[in-house]
Amino acid sequence: MTNSLRHGRPKSCFHRLIHPASRLSLITASLLLVLVMSQDASAKGEPAEAFVKQLRNVGYFDTAITYLERAETMAGVESSFVAAIPLEKAQTYIESALHSRNAADRDLALANAESALRDFLGGESHPRQSEARLQLGKLQMIRAAQLLAGEPVETEKQQARESYLAAAKTFDGIVSDLRGKLESMRGQKIDPKADPEAAALRDQYRFEFLQSQLNAADAIKLAGNTYADPAKEGKAQLEDAAKRFEELNKKYSGYSPGAIALSHLGELNETLGKPDVALDHYLRMLEEPSVDQLREAKFSSAAGVIRIKLASKPPAYQEALDRTAGWAKEIRPNEESLPIVQEFRIQLAKAYLAKAADDSLKKGEIGRAKSEGRELLRAASKVPGPHVEQAKAMLADLGIEQETETLPTAEPPSSFDDALEKATQVVTVTSDLEEALKVIQGQKETPELKKQIADIEKQIRESYFVGIQVLRGGLAMVTPDTNVESLNQARQILAYFLYQTKRLRETVVVGNFLARNAPGTELGLKGGLMALTSMQLLLNEVPEDANEGLIRQLESLGNFLAKTWPDDPNAAAAQGLQIRLLLKKDDFDGAQALIDEMSAGNERASFKRLLGQLLWNESIVARTQENDDAKSDALLERAKLNLQSGLDEIEGNLVEVEGMQAATVLAKIHLMKDDSAAALKVLDHSKYGPLHWIGKLGSPSESFTGELYSTELKALVGRMLDSDTPETFLDRMTATMEKLRGAYKGKESQTKLTQTYMRLASDLKEQLDTATPARKVKLIEAFRVMLKRISDATDDTATLRWGGQTLMSMGEASMEPGQVKAAGQAADLLNQSVETFQSLPDQNDPTTAYLLGRAQRLVGEYKASIDTFEGLLKAKPTMLEAQIEAAKAYEAWAGTLPPNIAYKAYRAALEGARPGENKKNTIWGWAETSSKTSKLINRNENFKEKFFESRYHVALCLYLMGKAAKRDADMRKAIKVIREAATLFPELGGPERRAEYNALMKEAQRSVGDDPVGIAQPGPN
């Protein structure tokens, strides 16, 4: 019995050095000493109950039993305690059983406990009888749980079930007895101030009354769970338990047992296959007040929430984490070993690992989730219990084997100076070992060498642990006379040892303390830098939503280091770390302030360039996603200033890849501001120009080279358009296009090249539309010469297609306002574009087909244009631009036909044409296009613009149909369409489009004999 009662007491080095026989003598001597001391105390009025509790708390169960057996004969022990000795024995036996790992000793202890309880209950009446009955019920539940430990057979399950139901009867008996007592007390109207003892007894009875109800329902629930299929075979017990818990919660929710019933109801409904009901009870439990009595039930409910969320399809891991992850940080030291805490840790780890398995997340999020799950499993695996096997298996799935080696112990130092001397020796030894390790690792690997490396690494690791123990012992011996410099040296070595053993949080504490208590010294700086580095590493492990406190610490320490050691480059790096953290949080103003405070140099310059590029990205987001042009322009200006300053401040002649990228972004900003000269100046800059450096540094990514040359080409196009002598740029334009073509490789090269060229062609048309006639002629001639050179020098499809598109853009820009069919030079240019498109080998390519059909329409080849679009739309029926072009072709064609045929052509433009195999029109016509885009106008500006364009042409076709057939009815339909559009959308897509609608409305009104009043003006907003 002695061994089982003392189980769990750690064996120190001292115990290991004592001979077994001597150890037995020491135990006997210790026991006699306790008894002598207790007898002496008893003579003075022994606090026997408190003394027994202390013995149980420290695990001296055998000593407590011996003391209780003699307490009856001791003088000074209160008679009420003597009468409760069997109850105290029972409590001691129960606790010893719970601490024992030996099955035989455990069973014997439980049997002794039950015997002691029955002796007590069979004796004279005692105020603690209800407490004894509670203990008996708990004991019956413990014995049931022991029967279910491991892998119980059916007979053991049956015995456990009977024991649980017996416990429920015991608790029900207590409830019945105490109900009467409490009712009689209610009639007495006890005043706590006048009769505190009676009030205390009433409170005790109330607690035992409620606790017994809770325990009875719990015992029945556990009895139902002993079946192989609890929801089916144990349904009667589970429903009985649920009814009891519901009543307890309903009547006594203000008391802890009534609140705890919610957690049990969650478990019951989860077992009965009612996850929604279970979740509601779990969440209600978590919302209960934060009091100590409810903490275990809250951990249990948190675990239940996670189970239910992870069981959903797909697993709602983030909802589980949002609701329960905070509880992991609230585990108290006295709760670390609770079984329910380990269950919670494992369930929470499952949620984190489910998140880590979501490959749609960013790598950083996945890494942090995996790290959180790993730490929870490690913590759970260190606490003995049935959960350990599962925790270790989950760790093994992560590729982590639990460490089984026993860490070395060190002989305690005799003084602080002794500790410092030994720690210094450890530093020397580990340094020598690390040097030896470097030499060995450079040799060819063999099995023997591999073992030798492992041995040395183990020696180094053990040396660090020894050093930590020695220094901690020595620092506890510091006196007012201890030399401050030596003290700081010891702290610095301790921080180093902690850092080397990856004990990052402890490194932060020691290093931070050292830095602030040794300002301006080398030791203080070293400690601060180790703390700073440890914080950085911890940030990679802590989830973003939980790292705010760590970031504040890091910022505080970083500021301190930068100000205390302003001339040290390592301390200055702390400021850089702060800037990176601010940028990570998108705090651009805070980062800007810190950057501006930095001393001039390459580091400040690099941060300016980094900030500039991030501001550029934000400006794009503001413009494209937030539709906030003012914000975008402001961000763009800040980006330009930071990038320019960051590039100008580069010291020396070496430009890094990052600088080359920054210069390219700056050139793009200049282009966005329509300053092609400034963009080209940046690209060509003798110091940081990316066109100069790309040949030396190489491309930092697959896409960068293409982006660089497309930026150069766009800048050159802009310069040609701005210059009075555009022909001077021809040679460089030709060379740049050749380099651009070579930059795009792989399967998507043609697509990327085409997109680049189409943007350039669009820019060219915009510029030509606003150029003076004389300038337009000069530009067209220059581009024609360039296009001729390019077409003669290449057979690249994308490049030739760009040539055709450029010719088409120039031809369209040469047409007179309102002209439908090109003539003169415009027709010449457009015909050249048609020839170019028709000569391309990829006639089935959607881009080629679209451009060909559009060029054919502009030169008046309407049937050919419609044929081209029919072929394209059979393959891509939802290509909106092609549908609009096809409708325009029908509409323009109708304008060239006799009235009777024109009517049919306008109807085809309006209602669609060219039925496909499904009998539906391949070409939608304006009406269908208007209908489809009307549903998408809130999606983006493009759909909105297309809607108002197509709606206008619906009205236009109706009007032209009426004119061709002299049918007022059609023209009145046109008026109705415009009126309805103006009623629903008073702005009608903007001033220009509204003016078109208004002009058409007046013309239609005039044609049918109405007053040409046009559209009513929209009212004020």
PDB file of N, CA and C in Angstrom, residues 928-939 943 947:
ATOM      1  N   GLU A 928     -31.571  42.102 -77.265  1.00  0.00           N
ATOM      2  CA  GLU A 928     -31.069  41.045 -76.368  1.00  0.00           C
ATOM      3  C   GLU A 928     -29.837  41.525 -75.612  1.00  0.00           C
ATOM      4  N   THR A 929     -28.969  42.263 -76.305  1.00  0.00           N
ATOM      5  CA  THR A 929     -27.765  42.783 -75.643  1.00  0.00           C
ATOM      6  C   THR A 929     -28.156  43.749 -74.526  1.00  0.00           C
ATOM      7  N   SER A 930     -29.139  44.593 -74.781  1.00  0.00           N
ATOM      8  CA  SER A 930     -29.625  45.522 -73.764  1.00  0.00           C
ATOM      9  C   SER A 930     -30.202  44.783 -72.569  1.00  0.00           C
ATOM     10  N   SER A 931     -30.965  43.736 -72.850  1.00  0.00           N
ATOM     11  CA  SER A 931     -31.587  42.957 -71.775  1.00  0.00           C
ATOM     12  C   SER A 931     -30.538  42.288 -70.889  1.00  0.00           C
ATOM     13  N   LYS A 932     -29.528  41.706 -71.523  1.00  0.00           N
ATOM     14  CA  LYS A 932     -28.509  40.982 -70.753  1.00  0.00           C
ATOM     15  C   LYS A 932     -27.639  41.941 -69.930  1.00  0.00           C
ATOM     16  N   THR A 933     -27.264  43.075 -70.509  1.00  0.00           N
ATOM     17  CA  THR A 933     -26.400  44.005 -69.782  1.00  0.00           C
ATOM     18  C   THR A 933     -27.148  44.746 -68.679  1.00  0.00           C
ATOM     19  N   SER A 934     -28.492  44.868 -68.817  1.00  0.00           N
ATOM     20  CA  SER A 934     -29.274  45.562 -67.788  1.00  0.00           C
ATOM     21  C   SER A 934     -29.168  44.858 -66.438  1.00  0.00           C
ATOM     22  N   LYS A 935     -28.919  43.550 -66.483  1.00  0.00           N
ATOM     23  CA  LYS A 935     -28.802  42.773 -65.239  1.00  0.00           C
ATOM     24  C   LYS A 935     -27.420  42.873 -64.623  1.00  0.00           C
ATOM     25  N   LEU A 936     -26.489  43.520 -65.341  1.00  0.00           N
ATOM     26  CA  LEU A 936     -25.097  43.527 -64.891  1.00  0.00           C
ATOM     27  C   LEU A 936     -24.548  44.940 -64.683  1.00  0.00           C
ATOM     28  N   ILE A 937     -25.435  45.943 -64.778  1.00  0.00           N
ATOM     29  CA  ILE A 937     -24.921  47.323 -64.744  1.00  0.00           C
ATOM     30  C   ILE A 937     -24.276  47.681 -63.411  1.00  0.00           C
ATOM     31  N   ASN A 938     -24.637  46.986 -62.338  1.00  0.00           N
ATOM     32  CA  ASN A 938     -24.037  47.293 -61.033  1.00  0.00           C
ATOM     33  C   ASN A 938     -22.745  46.535 -60.792  1.00  0.00           C
ATOM     34  N   ARG A 939     -22.382  45.661 -61.753  1.00  0.00           N
ATOM     35  CA  ARG A 939     -21.174  44.861 -61.563  1.00  0.00           C
ATOM     36  C   ARG A 939     -19.924  45.671 -61.846  1.00  0.00           C
ATOM     37  N   PHE A 943     -20.042  47.102 -68.120  1.00  0.00           N
ATOM     38  CA  PHE A 943     -21.409  46.634 -68.383  1.00  0.00           C
ATOM     39  C   PHE A 943     -22.390  47.810 -68.390  1.00  0.00           C
ATOM     40  N   PHE A 947     -24.696  48.827 -71.561  1.00  0.00           N
ATOM     41  CA  PHE A 947     -26.154  48.863 -71.447  1.00  0.00           C
ATOM     42  C   PHE A 947     -26.709  50.138 -72.082  1.00  0.00           C
TER      43      PHE A 947
END
